[in-house]
PDB file of C-alpha atoms and ligand atoms in Angstrom:
ATOM      1  CA  MET A1176     -19.534  -2.458  10.539  1.00  0.00           C
ATOM      2  CA  ALA A1177     -17.023  -5.132  11.512  1.00  0.00           C
ATOM      3  CA  THR A1178     -13.416  -4.661  12.553  1.00  0.00           C
ATOM      4  CA  GLU A1179     -11.241  -5.496   9.561  1.00  0.00           C
ATOM      5  CA  ARG A1180      -7.563  -5.676   8.672  1.00  0.00           C
ATOM      6  CA  THR A1181      -6.073  -4.461   5.403  1.00  0.00           C
ATOM      7  CA  LEU A1182      -2.615  -4.515   3.842  1.00  0.00           C
ATOM      8  CA  SER A1183      -0.978  -1.174   3.166  1.00  0.00           C
ATOM      9  CA  ILE A1184       2.325  -0.427   1.445  1.00  0.00           C
ATOM     10  CA  ILE A1185       4.150   2.895   1.588  1.00  0.00           C
ATOM     11  CA  LYS A1186       5.806   2.856  -1.842  1.00  0.00           C
ATOM     12  CA  PRO A1187       9.411   3.789  -2.786  1.00  0.00           C
ATOM     13  CA  ASP A1188       8.559   7.321  -4.001  1.00  0.00           C
ATOM     14  CA  ALA A1189       7.301   8.102  -0.479  1.00  0.00           C
ATOM     15  CA  THR A1190      10.012   6.347   1.568  1.00  0.00           C
ATOM     16  CA  LYS A1191      12.609   8.155  -0.573  1.00  0.00           C
ATOM     17  CA  ARG A1192      11.076  11.529   0.326  1.00  0.00           C
ATOM     18  CA  ASN A1193      10.963  10.644   4.064  1.00  0.00           C
ATOM     19  CA  LEU A1194       7.135  10.680   4.172  1.00  0.00           C
ATOM     20  CA  THR A1195       6.519   7.537   6.262  1.00  0.00           C
ATOM     21  CA  GLY A1196       5.570   9.480   9.396  1.00  0.00           C
ATOM     22  CA  LYS A1197       3.301  11.933   7.581  1.00  0.00           C
ATOM     23  CA  ILE A1198       1.488   9.077   5.826  1.00  0.00           C
ATOM     24  CA  ASN A1199       1.142   7.086   9.052  1.00  0.00           C
ATOM     25  CA  ALA A1200      -0.376  10.175  10.711  1.00  0.00           C
ATOM     26  CA  LYS A1201      -3.091  10.188   8.002  1.00  0.00           C
ATOM     27  CA  PHE A1202      -3.971   6.571   8.848  1.00  0.00           C
ATOM     28  CA  GLU A1203      -4.016   7.185  12.595  1.00  0.00           C
ATOM     29  CA  ASP A1204      -6.017  10.418  12.259  1.00  0.00           C
ATOM     30  CA  ALA A1205      -8.641   8.425  10.327  1.00  0.00           C
ATOM     31  CA  GLY A1206      -8.923   5.905  13.188  1.00  0.00           C
ATOM     32  CA  LEU A1207      -6.851   3.167  11.534  1.00  0.00           C
ATOM     33  CA  ARG A1208      -4.459   1.363  13.888  1.00  0.00           C
ATOM     34  CA  ILE A1209      -1.056   0.203  12.559  1.00  0.00           C
ATOM     35  CA  VAL A1210      -0.947  -3.294  14.075  1.00  0.00           C
ATOM     36  CA  ALA A1211       2.131  -4.506  12.146  1.00  0.00           C
ATOM     37  CA  GLN A1212       4.805  -2.703  10.176  1.00  0.00           C
ATOM     38  CA  LYS A1213       8.229  -3.342   8.620  1.00  0.00           C
ATOM     39  CA  ARG A1214      10.526  -1.645   6.131  1.00  0.00           C
ATOM     40  CA  ILE A1215      11.813  -4.028   3.469  1.00  0.00           C
ATOM     41  CA  GLN A1216      13.422  -4.025   0.019  1.00  0.00           C
ATOM     42  CA  LEU A1217      11.564  -6.086  -2.604  1.00  0.00           C
ATOM     43  CA  THR A1218      13.188  -7.710  -5.608  1.00  0.00           C
ATOM     44  CA  GLN A1219      11.426  -7.125  -8.929  1.00  0.00           C
ATOM     45  CA  ASP A1220      10.433 -10.792  -8.907  1.00  0.00           C
ATOM     46  CA  GLN A1221       8.781 -10.459  -5.464  1.00  0.00           C
ATOM     47  CA  ALA A1222       7.003  -7.274  -6.603  1.00  0.00           C
ATOM     48  CA  GLY A1223       5.745  -9.257  -9.621  1.00  0.00           C
ATOM     49  CA  GLN A1224       4.384 -12.015  -7.380  1.00  0.00           C
ATOM     50  CA  PHE A1225       2.595  -9.444  -5.228  1.00  0.00           C
ATOM     51  CA  TYR A1226       1.085  -7.669  -8.261  1.00  0.00           C
ATOM     52  CA  ALA A1227       0.468 -10.900 -10.256  1.00  0.00           C
ATOM     53  CA  VAL A1228      -3.152  -9.836 -10.867  1.00  0.00           C
ATOM     54  CA  HIS A1229      -1.793  -7.026 -13.096  1.00  0.00           C
ATOM     55  CA  LYS A1230       0.723  -9.115 -15.061  1.00  0.00           C
ATOM     56  CA  GLU A1231      -1.027  -8.671 -18.420  1.00  0.00           C
ATOM     57  CA  ARG A1232      -1.384  -4.898 -18.004  1.00  0.00           C
ATOM     58  CA  PRO A1233       0.873  -2.603 -20.058  1.00  0.00           C
ATOM     59  CA  PHE A1234       2.242  -0.938 -16.910  1.00  0.00           C
ATOM     60  CA  PHE A1235       3.312  -4.211 -15.193  1.00  0.00           C
ATOM     61  CA  GLY A1236       7.050  -3.927 -15.998  1.00  0.00           C
ATOM     62  CA  GLU A1237       7.219  -0.305 -14.961  1.00  0.00           C
ATOM     63  CA  LEU A1238       5.214  -1.004 -11.786  1.00  0.00           C
ATOM     64  CA  THR A1239       7.388  -3.906 -10.610  1.00  0.00           C
ATOM     65  CA  GLU A1240      10.596  -2.025 -11.445  1.00  0.00           C
ATOM     66  CA  PHE A1241       9.355   0.956  -9.433  1.00  0.00           C
ATOM     67  CA  MET A1242       8.302  -1.212  -6.452  1.00  0.00           C
ATOM     68  CA  ALA A1243      11.830  -2.699  -6.354  1.00  0.00           C
ATOM     69  CA  SER A1244      13.567   0.684  -6.789  1.00  0.00           C
ATOM     70  CA  GLY A1245      13.859   1.424  -3.060  1.00  0.00           C
ATOM     71  CA  PRO A1246      12.586   0.406   0.363  1.00  0.00           C
ATOM     72  CA  VAL A1247       8.876  -0.007   1.035  1.00  0.00           C
ATOM     73  CA  VAL A1248       7.040  -0.041   4.363  1.00  0.00           C
ATOM     74  CA  VAL A1249       4.532  -2.886   4.510  1.00  0.00           C
ATOM     75  CA  GLN A1250       1.913  -2.608   7.212  1.00  0.00           C
ATOM     76  CA  VAL A1251      -1.359  -4.014   8.496  1.00  0.00           C
ATOM     77  CA  LEU A1252      -4.048  -1.463   9.336  1.00  0.00           C
ATOM     78  CA  GLU A1253      -6.951  -2.395  11.585  1.00  0.00           C
ATOM     79  CA  GLY A1254     -10.253  -0.682  12.272  1.00  0.00           C
ATOM     80  CA  GLU A1255     -13.974  -0.518  11.577  1.00  0.00           C
ATOM     81  CA  GLY A1256     -14.397  -1.080   7.839  1.00  0.00           C
ATOM     82  CA  ALA A1257     -10.619  -0.724   7.467  1.00  0.00           C
ATOM     83  CA  ILE A1258     -10.469  -1.855   3.831  1.00  0.00           C
ATOM     84  CA  ALA A1259     -12.819   0.837   2.489  1.00  0.00           C
ATOM     85  CA  LYS A1260     -11.639   3.430   5.000  1.00  0.00           C
ATOM     86  CA  ASN A1261      -8.038   2.993   3.893  1.00  0.00           C
ATOM     87  CA  ARG A1262      -9.044   3.346   0.225  1.00  0.00           C
ATOM     88  CA  GLU A1263     -10.753   6.621   1.188  1.00  0.00           C
ATOM     89  CA  VAL A1264      -7.695   7.939   3.027  1.00  0.00           C
ATOM     90  CA  MET A1265      -5.467   6.912   0.075  1.00  0.00           C
ATOM     91  CA  GLY A1266      -7.526   8.675  -2.597  1.00  0.00           C
ATOM     92  CA  ALA A1267      -7.931   7.736  -6.271  1.00  0.00           C
ATOM     93  CA  THR A1268      -5.164   5.813  -8.099  1.00  0.00           C
ATOM     94  CA  ASN A1269      -4.390   8.842 -10.275  1.00  0.00           C
ATOM     95  CA  PRO A1270      -3.463  11.754  -7.984  1.00  0.00           C
ATOM     96  CA  ALA A1271      -5.091  14.147 -10.470  1.00  0.00           C
ATOM     97  CA  ASP A1272      -8.443  12.541  -9.523  1.00  0.00           C
ATOM     98  CA  ALA A1273      -7.739  12.168  -5.779  1.00  0.00           C
ATOM     99  CA  ALA A1274      -9.905  14.151  -3.341  1.00  0.00           C
ATOM    100  CA  PRO A1275      -8.250  16.988  -1.415  1.00  0.00           C
ATOM    101  CA  GLY A1276      -6.637  15.883   1.850  1.00  0.00           C
ATOM    102  CA  THR A1277      -6.058  12.307   0.694  1.00  0.00           C
ATOM    103  CA  ILE A1278      -2.565  10.802   0.743  1.00  0.00           C
ATOM    104  CA  ARG A1279      -2.354  10.602  -3.032  1.00  0.00           C
ATOM    105  CA  ALA A1280      -3.632  14.175  -3.517  1.00  0.00           C
ATOM    106  CA  GLU A1281      -1.005  15.485  -1.118  1.00  0.00           C
ATOM    107  CA  PHE A1282       1.980  13.274  -1.831  1.00  0.00           C
ATOM    108  CA  ALA A1283       1.724  11.178  -5.034  1.00  0.00           C
ATOM    109  CA  GLU A1284       3.969  12.102  -7.947  1.00  0.00           C
ATOM    110  CA  SER A1285       2.091  10.332 -10.786  1.00  0.00           C
ATOM    111  CA  VAL A1286      -0.419   7.548 -11.486  1.00  0.00           C
ATOM    112  CA  GLY A1287       2.422   5.019 -11.168  1.00  0.00           C
ATOM    113  CA  GLU A1288       4.434   6.588  -8.341  1.00  0.00           C
ATOM    114  CA  ASN A1289       1.422   7.144  -6.143  1.00  0.00           C
ATOM    115  CA  SER A1290       2.868   6.692  -2.641  1.00  0.00           C
ATOM    116  CA  VAL A1291       0.622   3.945  -1.247  1.00  0.00           C
ATOM    117  CA  HIS A1292      -0.993   0.576  -1.939  1.00  0.00           C
ATOM    118  CA  GLY A1293      -4.135  -0.654  -0.176  1.00  0.00           C
ATOM    119  CA  SER A1294      -6.061  -3.923  -0.449  1.00  0.00           C
ATOM    120  CA  ASP A1295      -9.365  -3.642  -2.317  1.00  0.00           C
ATOM    121  CA  ALA A1296     -11.554  -6.405  -0.761  1.00  0.00           C
ATOM    122  CA  PRO A1297     -11.654  -8.829   2.205  1.00  0.00           C
ATOM    123  CA  GLU A1298     -10.265 -11.765   0.215  1.00  0.00           C
ATOM    124  CA  THR A1299      -7.351  -9.796  -1.265  1.00  0.00           C
ATOM    125  CA  ALA A1300      -6.647  -8.219   2.146  1.00  0.00           C
ATOM    126  CA  LYS A1301      -6.270 -11.689   3.662  1.00  0.00           C
ATOM    127  CA  GLU A1302      -3.993 -12.910   0.862  1.00  0.00           C
ATOM    128  CA  GLU A1303      -1.884  -9.738   0.827  1.00  0.00           C
ATOM    129  CA  ILE A1304      -1.409  -9.711   4.638  1.00  0.00           C
ATOM    130  CA  SER A1305      -0.191 -13.304   4.568  1.00  0.00           C
ATOM    131  CA  PHE A1306       2.149 -12.487   1.642  1.00  0.00           C
ATOM    132  CA  PHE A1307       4.174 -10.271   4.016  1.00  0.00           C
ATOM    133  CA  PHE A1308       3.324 -11.228   7.620  1.00  0.00           C
ATOM    134  CA  SER A1309       3.127 -14.354   9.742  1.00  0.00           C
ATOM    135  CA  GLY A1310       0.495 -14.649  12.481  1.00  0.00           C
ATOM    136  CA  LEU A1311       3.256 -14.129  15.073  1.00  0.00           C
ATOM    137  CA  GLU A1312       3.981 -10.656  13.674  1.00  0.00           C
ATOM    138  CA  LEU A1313       0.399  -9.438  14.161  1.00  0.00           C
ATOM    139  CA  VAL A1314       0.302  -8.229  17.728  1.00  0.00           C
ATOM    140  CA  GLY A1315      -2.843  -6.059  17.613  1.00  0.00           C
TER     141      GLY A1315
HETATM  142  N1  UDP B1932      -0.666   1.801 -12.172  1.00  0.00           N
HETATM  143  C1  UDP B1932       0.066   2.407 -13.184  1.00  0.00           C
HETATM  144  N2  UDP B1932      -0.613   2.851 -14.301  1.00  0.00           N
HETATM  145  C2  UDP B1932      -1.957   2.718 -14.428  1.00  0.00           C
HETATM  146  C3  UDP B1932      -2.681   2.092 -13.408  1.00  0.00           C
HETATM  147  C4  UDP B1932      -2.011   1.647 -12.285  1.00  0.00           C
HETATM  148  O1  UDP B1932       1.279   2.530 -13.087  1.00  0.00           O
HETATM  149  O2  UDP B1932      -2.498   3.144 -15.464  1.00  0.00           O
HETATM  150  C5  UDP B1932       0.047   1.326 -10.969  1.00  0.00           C
HETATM  151  C6  UDP B1932      -0.168   2.258  -9.760  1.00  0.00           C
HETATM  152  O3  UDP B1932       1.033   2.278  -8.991  1.00  0.00           O
HETATM  153  C7  UDP B1932      -1.295   1.559  -9.015  1.00  0.00           C
HETATM  154  C8  UDP B1932      -0.916   0.079  -9.240  1.00  0.00           C
HETATM  155  O4  UDP B1932      -0.442   0.043 -10.583  1.00  0.00           O
HETATM  156  O5  UDP B1932      -1.345   1.935  -7.653  1.00  0.00           O
HETATM  157  C9  UDP B1932      -2.055  -0.914  -9.090  1.00  0.00           C
HETATM  158  O6  UDP B1932      -3.141  -0.504  -9.881  1.00  0.00           O
HETATM  159  P1  UDP B1932      -4.625  -0.543  -9.319  1.00  0.00           P
HETATM  160  O7  UDP B1932      -5.543  -0.299 -10.483  1.00  0.00           O
HETATM  161  O8  UDP B1932      -4.831  -1.775  -8.512  1.00  0.00           O
HETATM  162  O9  UDP B1932      -4.689   0.780  -8.398  1.00  0.00           O
HETATM  163  P2  UDP B1932      -4.779   0.941  -6.797  1.00  0.00           P
HETATM  164  O10 UDP B1932      -5.566  -0.220  -6.249  1.00  0.00           O
HETATM  165  O11 UDP B1932      -3.353   0.978  -6.293  1.00  0.00           O
HETATM  166  O12 UDP B1932      -5.476   2.271  -6.591  1.00  0.00           O
HETATM  167 MG1   MG B1933      -5.357  -2.269  -6.552  1.00  0.00          MG
END
């Protein structure tokens, strides 16, 4: 399997509870390398641009309001099959369905406030990384 990069976001529910280090340890323990990382505050409009694919969904307003409710940590994870591996480490969208030991099983508060975002495919990973990072910020 090829080395890939994927975009991860530690969401406001998790930064608020001081869980950045514990979540990063899950990535590193799974063999994912954090090759770029910054803590930022999104506006609701920026959150809407990032989640544009969901703009017709009933939860869009709530989702973008939540993503702008506090700081997020945006990061690029690198590793063998990083996109699928990160989705595994994250667990299912709804923490009630997330496998034991996954980030969402351990830390998520609800289906909306579920602690992390991860890209779902190579094309979206590329787009999402360039939404937040320039080439100069990716040091490997
Ligand atoms: N979401 C929500 N209600 C739902 C489904 C999703 O609030 O019924 C939120 C949740 O924060 C989720 C995000 O919208 O992480 C994006 O949804 P997606 O289906 O892409 O889930 P993910 O890829 O994050 O597992
Ligand atoms: Mg998704």
